[in-house]
Amino acid sequence: MELFTKYYMEWKGGKKSDNVSYANIPRFYYRLPAEDEVLLQKLREESRAVFLQRKSRELLDNEELQNLWFLLDKHQTSPMIGEEAMINYENFLKVGEKAGPKCKQFFTAKIFAKLLHNDPYGRISIMQFFNYVMRKVWLHQTRIGLSLYDVAGQGYLRESDLENYILELIPTLPQLDGLEKSFYSFYVCTAVRKFFFFLDPLRTGKIKIQDILACSFLDDLLELRDEELSKESQETNWFSAPSALRVYGQYLNLDKDHNGMLSKEELSRYGTGTLTNIFLDRVFQECLTYDGEMDYKTYLDFVLALENRKEPAALQYIFKLLDIENKGHLNVFSLNYFFRAIQEQMKIHGQEPVSFQDVKDEIFDMVKPKDPYKISLQDLINSSQGDTVTSILIDLNGFWTYENREVLVASDSDSTADVDDT
């Protein structure tokens, strides 16, 4: 009772605590201004802008980077390895002293050790170190650039924030010079969907700036600054003009009634036109539709899932459609439910249907789930066979490719041998 009275009185302010650490604990919670607190909101925005400008000034500019390269080159340590210039720790520290205060953070023992490999003289590559510095500067520049679009100031971007960032980035990317301005909105939608499909699996409507920097998507997008980007690189880059026009062109071709939306019947012609009706039913049951039809944004999620079936985010999308009982796992009933549609398509095409028992055993052998009677999403991801399993269940062409894999491998080998002979 004495303790209760003592602590209660302290809490009420009746007696100051003797513990000096209370006064030293820094403030760690700052309330965000409400919508009607306009002045506080403006103050916060201005404070953030000033903070980001200060951070930007702390970064190395082009002239300072050139000076750093000059100093590194001047202090290289012989002998060279091939054509690669090297530097030892002593000269590394000398360069750090001469390079200026902005460079100080890069000239540490930890960074030197990180870049030290198998050099018999205990040196690091000058080029590797300079690339490391360049990469760090680029990451900080990009983080500051993205933070300018973070309206909430909480370290994440909403869909509209990322749309604004990419829209304003388009004029700086030479590879997108040929895009019509009328297509900009569709291009931005196409680009933004990839970020949100893979980086926002819980569909919260926002992505951490850290996650954007950690993934390779921004590298792919900024690769379009290269005026001499090869045709092959453009075709494999989701953000390139040819890729965006391909995806949008496919959408327009599927839209037979030209109402800007896709019905289940129109979507059934996607790809090789061999997706099963049962799978397409599930797509329209689970995904966002408008009067039973799919818009372009929902279509992009669908395309990203089917074109990247090895990726966890894509498998999560397809797994949700396969999990008809919403139990978080696939059992024999679920597998049979989807494979029956494959068997029916085989009959229509005059092929002898394959036994479900055989396919079921093969699927469980491939996945090797923790529970021998059901397959979880994690089992599917861990097996590295998720793309094969999902293809077997939803796509006749995917099943046919799997069923005839040995014949296809043999024919590929024969073709290679013919080429070698010629």
Coordinates of N, CA and C in Angstrom, one line a residue, residues 113-236:
A113 N 38.1 -2.8 -45.2 CA 38.1 -4.2 -45.0 C 37.0 -4.9 -45.8
K114 N 35.9 -4.2 -46.0 CA 34.8 -4.7 -46.8 C 35.2 -4.9 -48.2
L115 N 36.0 -4.0 -48.7 CA 36.4 -4.1 -50.2 C 37.7 -4.9 -50.4
L116 N 38.3 -5.3 -49.2 CA 39.6 -6.1 -49.3 C 39.3 -7.5 -49.6
H117 N 39.9 -8.0 -50.7 CA 39.7 -9.4 -51.1 C 40.9 -10.2 -51.0
N118 N 41.6 -10.7 -52.1 CA 42.7 -11.6 -51.9 C 44.0 -11.0 -52.4
D119 N 44.1 -9.7 -52.3 CA 45.4 -9.0 -52.8 C 46.5 -9.4 -51.8
P120 N 47.6 -9.9 -52.4 CA 48.8 -10.3 -51.5 C 49.4 -9.1 -50.8
Y121 N 49.2 -7.9 -51.2 CA 49.8 -6.7 -50.6 C 48.8 -6.0 -49.7
G122 N 47.7 -6.6 -49.5 CA 46.7 -6.0 -48.6 C 46.1 -4.7 -49.1
R123 N 45.8 -4.6 -50.4 CA 45.3 -3.4 -51.1 C 43.9 -3.6 -51.6
I124 N 43.2 -2.5 -51.9 CA 41.9 -2.6 -52.5 C 41.9 -2.0 -53.9
S125 N 40.9 -2.3 -54.7 CA 40.8 -1.8 -56.1 C 40.3 -0.3 -56.0
I126 N 41.0 0.6 -56.6 CA 40.6 2.0 -56.6 C 39.2 2.1 -57.3
M127 N 39.0 1.4 -58.4 CA 37.8 1.4 -59.2 C 36.6 0.9 -58.3
Q128 N 36.8 -0.2 -57.6 CA 35.8 -0.7 -56.7 C 35.4 0.2 -55.6
F129 N 36.4 0.9 -55.0 CA 36.1 1.9 -54.0 C 35.3 3.1 -54.5
F130 N 35.8 3.6 -55.7 CA 35.1 4.7 -56.3 C 33.7 4.4 -56.7
N131 N 33.4 3.2 -57.2 CA 32.1 2.7 -57.6 C 31.2 2.6 -56.3
Y132 N 31.8 2.2 -55.2 CA 31.1 2.1 -53.9 C 30.6 3.5 -53.5
V133 N 31.5 4.5 -53.6 CA 31.2 5.9 -53.2 C 30.1 6.4 -54.1
M134 N 30.2 6.1 -55.4 CA 29.2 6.6 -56.4 C 27.9 6.0 -56.1
R135 N 27.9 4.7 -55.7 CA 26.6 4.0 -55.4 C 25.9 4.6 -54.2
K136 N 26.7 4.9 -53.2 CA 26.2 5.5 -51.9 C 25.7 6.9 -52.2
V137 N 26.4 7.7 -53.0 CA 25.9 9.0 -53.3 C 24.6 9.0 -54.1
W138 N 24.6 8.0 -55.0 CA 23.3 7.9 -55.9 C 22.2 7.5 -55.0
L139 N 22.4 6.6 -54.1 CA 21.3 6.1 -53.2 C 20.8 7.3 -52.3
H140 N 21.7 8.1 -51.8 CA 21.2 9.2 -51.0 C 20.5 10.2 -51.8
Q141 N 21.0 10.5 -53.0 CA 20.4 11.5 -53.9 C 18.9 11.0 -54.2
T142 N 18.8 9.7 -54.5 CA 17.5 9.1 -54.9 C 16.6 9.1 -53.7
R143 N 17.1 8.8 -52.5 CA 16.3 8.9 -51.3 C 15.7 10.3 -51.1
I144 N 16.6 11.3 -51.2 CA 16.1 12.6 -51.1 C 15.1 13.0 -52.1
G145 N 15.4 12.6 -53.4 CA 14.4 12.8 -54.5 C 13.1 12.2 -54.2
L146 N 13.1 11.0 -53.7 CA 11.8 10.3 -53.4 C 11.1 10.9 -52.2
S147 N 11.9 11.4 -51.2 CA 11.3 12.0 -50.0 C 10.6 13.3 -50.3
L148 N 11.0 14.0 -51.4 CA 10.3 15.2 -51.7 C 8.8 14.9 -52.1
Y149 N 8.6 13.7 -52.5 CA 7.2 13.3 -52.9 C 6.4 12.6 -51.8
D150 N 7.1 12.5 -50.7 CA 6.5 11.9 -49.5 C 5.7 12.9 -48.8
V151 N 4.4 13.1 -49.2 CA 3.6 14.1 -48.7 C 3.3 14.0 -47.2
A152 N 3.1 12.7 -46.7 CA 2.9 12.5 -45.3 C 4.1 12.7 -44.5
G153 N 5.3 12.6 -45.1 CA 6.5 12.7 -44.3 C 6.8 11.5 -43.4
Q154 N 6.3 10.3 -43.7 CA 6.4 9.2 -42.8 C 7.4 8.1 -43.4
G155 N 8.1 8.4 -44.5 CA 9.0 7.5 -45.0 C 8.4 6.5 -46.0
Y156 N 7.2 6.8 -46.5 CA 6.6 5.9 -47.5 C 6.0 6.7 -48.6
L157 N 5.7 6.1 -49.7 CA 5.0 6.8 -50.8 C 3.7 6.1 -51.1
R158 N 2.6 6.9 -51.2 CA 1.3 6.4 -51.6 C 1.3 6.3 -53.2
E159 N 0.3 5.7 -53.7 CA 0.2 5.4 -55.1 C 0.3 6.8 -55.9
S160 N -0.4 7.8 -55.4 CA -0.5 9.1 -56.1 C 0.9 9.8 -56.0
D161 N 1.6 9.5 -54.9 CA 3.0 10.1 -54.7 C 3.9 9.6 -55.8
L162 N 3.9 8.2 -55.9 CA 4.8 7.5 -56.9 C 4.4 7.9 -58.3
E163 N 3.1 8.1 -58.6 CA 2.7 8.5 -59.9 C 3.3 9.8 -60.2
N164 N 3.2 10.8 -59.3 CA 3.8 12.1 -59.5 C 5.3 12.0 -59.8
Y165 N 6.0 11.2 -59.0 CA 7.4 11.0 -59.2 C 7.8 10.5 -60.6
I166 N 7.1 9.5 -61.0 CA 7.4 8.9 -62.3 C 7.0 9.8 -63.5
L167 N 5.9 10.5 -63.3 CA 5.4 11.5 -64.3 C 6.4 12.6 -64.6
E168 N 7.0 13.1 -63.5 CA 8.0 14.1 -63.6 C 9.4 13.6 -64.0
L169 N 9.5 12.3 -63.9 CA 10.8 11.7 -64.3 C 10.8 11.4 -65.8
I170 N 9.7 11.2 -66.5 CA 9.6 10.9 -67.9 C 10.5 11.8 -68.8
P171 N 10.4 13.1 -68.7 CA 11.2 14.0 -69.6 C 12.7 13.8 -69.4
T172 N 13.2 13.2 -68.3 CA 14.6 13.0 -68.1 C 15.1 11.7 -68.7
L173 N 14.2 10.8 -69.2 CA 14.6 9.5 -69.7 C 14.5 9.5 -71.2
P174 N 15.7 9.6 -71.9 CA 15.7 9.6 -73.4 C 15.0 8.5 -74.1
Q175 N 15.0 7.3 -73.4 CA 14.3 6.1 -74.1 C 12.8 6.3 -74.1
L176 N 12.3 7.3 -73.4 CA 10.8 7.5 -73.5 C 10.4 8.7 -74.3
D177 N 11.4 9.3 -75.0 CA 11.2 10.5 -75.8 C 10.0 10.3 -76.8
G178 N 9.9 9.0 -77.4 CA 8.9 8.8 -78.4 C 7.5 8.6 -77.9
L179 N 7.3 8.6 -76.6 CA 6.0 8.4 -76.1 C 5.1 9.6 -76.3
E180 N 3.9 9.3 -76.8 CA 2.9 10.4 -77.0 C 2.4 10.8 -75.6
K181 N 2.2 12.2 -75.4 CA 1.8 12.7 -74.1 C 0.4 12.1 -73.7
S182 N -0.4 11.7 -74.7 CA -1.7 11.1 -74.4 C -1.5 9.7 -73.7
F183 N -0.3 9.1 -73.9 CA -0.1 7.8 -73.3 C 0.5 7.9 -72.0
Y184 N 1.0 9.1 -71.5 CA 1.7 9.2 -70.3 C 0.9 8.6 -69.1
S185 N -0.4 8.8 -69.0 CA -1.2 8.3 -67.9 C -1.2 6.8 -67.8
F186 N -1.2 6.2 -69.0 CA -1.2 4.7 -69.1 C 0.2 4.2 -68.8
Y187 N 1.2 4.9 -69.2 CA 2.6 4.5 -68.9 C 2.8 4.6 -67.4
V188 N 2.4 5.7 -66.8 CA 2.6 5.8 -65.3 C 1.9 4.7 -64.6
C189 N 0.7 4.4 -65.0 CA -0.1 3.4 -64.3 C 0.7 2.0 -64.4
T190 N 1.2 1.7 -65.6 CA 1.9 0.5 -65.9 C 3.2 0.4 -65.0
A191 N 3.9 1.5 -64.9 CA 5.1 1.5 -64.1 C 4.8 1.4 -62.6
V192 N 3.9 2.2 -62.2 CA 3.6 2.2 -60.7 C 3.1 0.8 -60.2
R193 N 2.3 0.1 -61.1 CA 1.7 -1.2 -60.7 C 2.8 -2.2 -60.3
K194 N 3.9 -2.2 -61.1 CA 5.0 -3.1 -60.7 C 5.5 -2.9 -59.3
F195 N 5.8 -1.6 -59.0 CA 6.2 -1.3 -57.6 C 5.2 -1.8 -56.6
F196 N 4.0 -1.5 -56.8 CA 3.0 -1.9 -55.8 C 2.6 -3.4 -55.7
F197 N 2.7 -4.0 -56.9 CA 2.4 -5.5 -56.9 C 3.4 -6.2 -56.1
F198 N 4.7 -5.9 -56.3 CA 5.8 -6.6 -55.6 C 6.2 -6.1 -54.2
L199 N 6.0 -4.8 -54.0 CA 6.5 -4.2 -52.7 C 5.4 -3.9 -51.7
D200 N 4.1 -4.1 -52.1 CA 3.0 -3.9 -51.2 C 2.1 -5.1 -51.2
P201 N 2.7 -6.3 -50.8 CA 1.9 -7.5 -50.8 C 0.6 -7.5 -50.0
L202 N 0.6 -6.7 -48.9 CA -0.6 -6.7 -48.1 C -1.6 -5.7 -48.6
R203 N -1.3 -5.0 -49.7 CA -2.2 -4.0 -50.4 C -2.6 -2.9 -49.4
T204 N -1.6 -2.3 -48.8 CA -1.9 -1.2 -47.8 C -2.0 0.1 -48.6
G205 N -1.6 0.2 -49.8 CA -1.7 1.4 -50.6 C -0.5 2.3 -50.4
K206 N 0.6 1.8 -49.8 CA 1.8 2.6 -49.6 C 3.0 1.7 -49.6
I207 N 4.2 2.3 -50.0 CA 5.4 1.5 -50.0 C 6.5 2.3 -49.3
K208 N 7.3 1.6 -48.5 CA 8.4 2.3 -47.8 C 9.5 2.7 -48.9
I209 N 10.0 3.9 -48.7 CA 11.0 4.4 -49.6 C 12.3 3.5 -49.5
Q210 N 12.5 2.9 -48.3 CA 13.7 2.0 -48.1 C 13.5 0.8 -49.0
D211 N 12.3 0.3 -49.2 CA 12.0 -0.9 -50.0 C 12.2 -0.6 -51.5
I212 N 11.8 0.7 -51.9 CA 12.0 1.1 -53.3 C 13.5 1.1 -53.6
L213 N 14.3 1.6 -52.7 CA 15.7 1.7 -52.9 C 16.4 0.4 -52.9
A214 N 15.9 -0.5 -52.1 CA 16.5 -1.9 -51.9 C 16.3 -2.8 -53.1
C215 N 15.1 -2.6 -53.8 CA 14.8 -3.5 -54.9 C 15.5 -2.9 -56.2
S216 N 15.4 -3.7 -57.3 CA 16.1 -3.3 -58.5 C 15.2 -2.5 -59.5
F217 N 14.0 -2.3 -59.1 CA 13.0 -1.7 -60.1 C 13.5 -0.2 -60.5
L218 N 14.0 0.5 -59.5 CA 14.4 1.9 -59.7 C 15.6 1.9 -60.7
D219 N 16.5 0.9 -60.5 CA 17.6 0.8 -61.4 C 17.1 0.5 -62.9
D220 N 16.1 -0.4 -63.0 CA 15.6 -0.7 -64.3 C 14.9 0.6 -64.9
L221 N 14.2 1.4 -64.1 CA 13.6 2.6 -64.6 C 14.6 3.6 -65.0
L222 N 15.7 3.8 -64.2 CA 16.7 4.8 -64.5 C 17.6 4.3 -65.6
E223 N 17.6 3.1 -65.9 CA 18.4 2.5 -67.0 C 17.9 3.2 -68.4
L224 N 16.7 3.7 -68.4 CA 16.2 4.3 -69.6 C 16.8 5.6 -69.9
R225 N 17.8 6.1 -69.0 CA 18.5 7.3 -69.3 C 19.6 7.0 -70.3
D226 N 19.9 5.7 -70.5 CA 20.9 5.3 -71.5 C 20.4 5.4 -72.9
E227 N 20.9 6.4 -73.7 CA 20.4 6.6 -75.1 C 20.7 5.4 -76.0
E228 N 21.7 4.6 -75.6 CA 22.1 3.5 -76.5 C 21.7 2.1 -75.9
L229 N 20.6 2.1 -75.2 CA 20.2 0.9 -74.6 C 19.8 -0.1 -75.7
S230 N 20.3 -1.4 -75.6 CA 20.1 -2.4 -76.6 C 18.6 -2.8 -76.7
K231 N 18.2 -3.3 -77.9 CA 16.8 -3.7 -78.1 C 16.5 -4.8 -77.1
E232 N 17.4 -5.8 -76.9 CA 17.1 -6.9 -76.0 C 16.9 -6.4 -74.6
S233 N 17.7 -5.4 -74.1 CA 17.5 -4.8 -72.8 C 16.1 -4.1 -72.7
Q234 N 15.7 -3.5 -73.7 CA 14.4 -2.8 -73.7 C 13.2 -3.8 -73.6
E235 N 13.4 -4.9 -74.3 CA 12.3 -5.9 -74.4 C 12.1 -6.6 -73.0
T236 N 13.2 -6.7 -72.3 CA 13.1 -7.4 -70.9 C 12.9 -6.4 -69.8

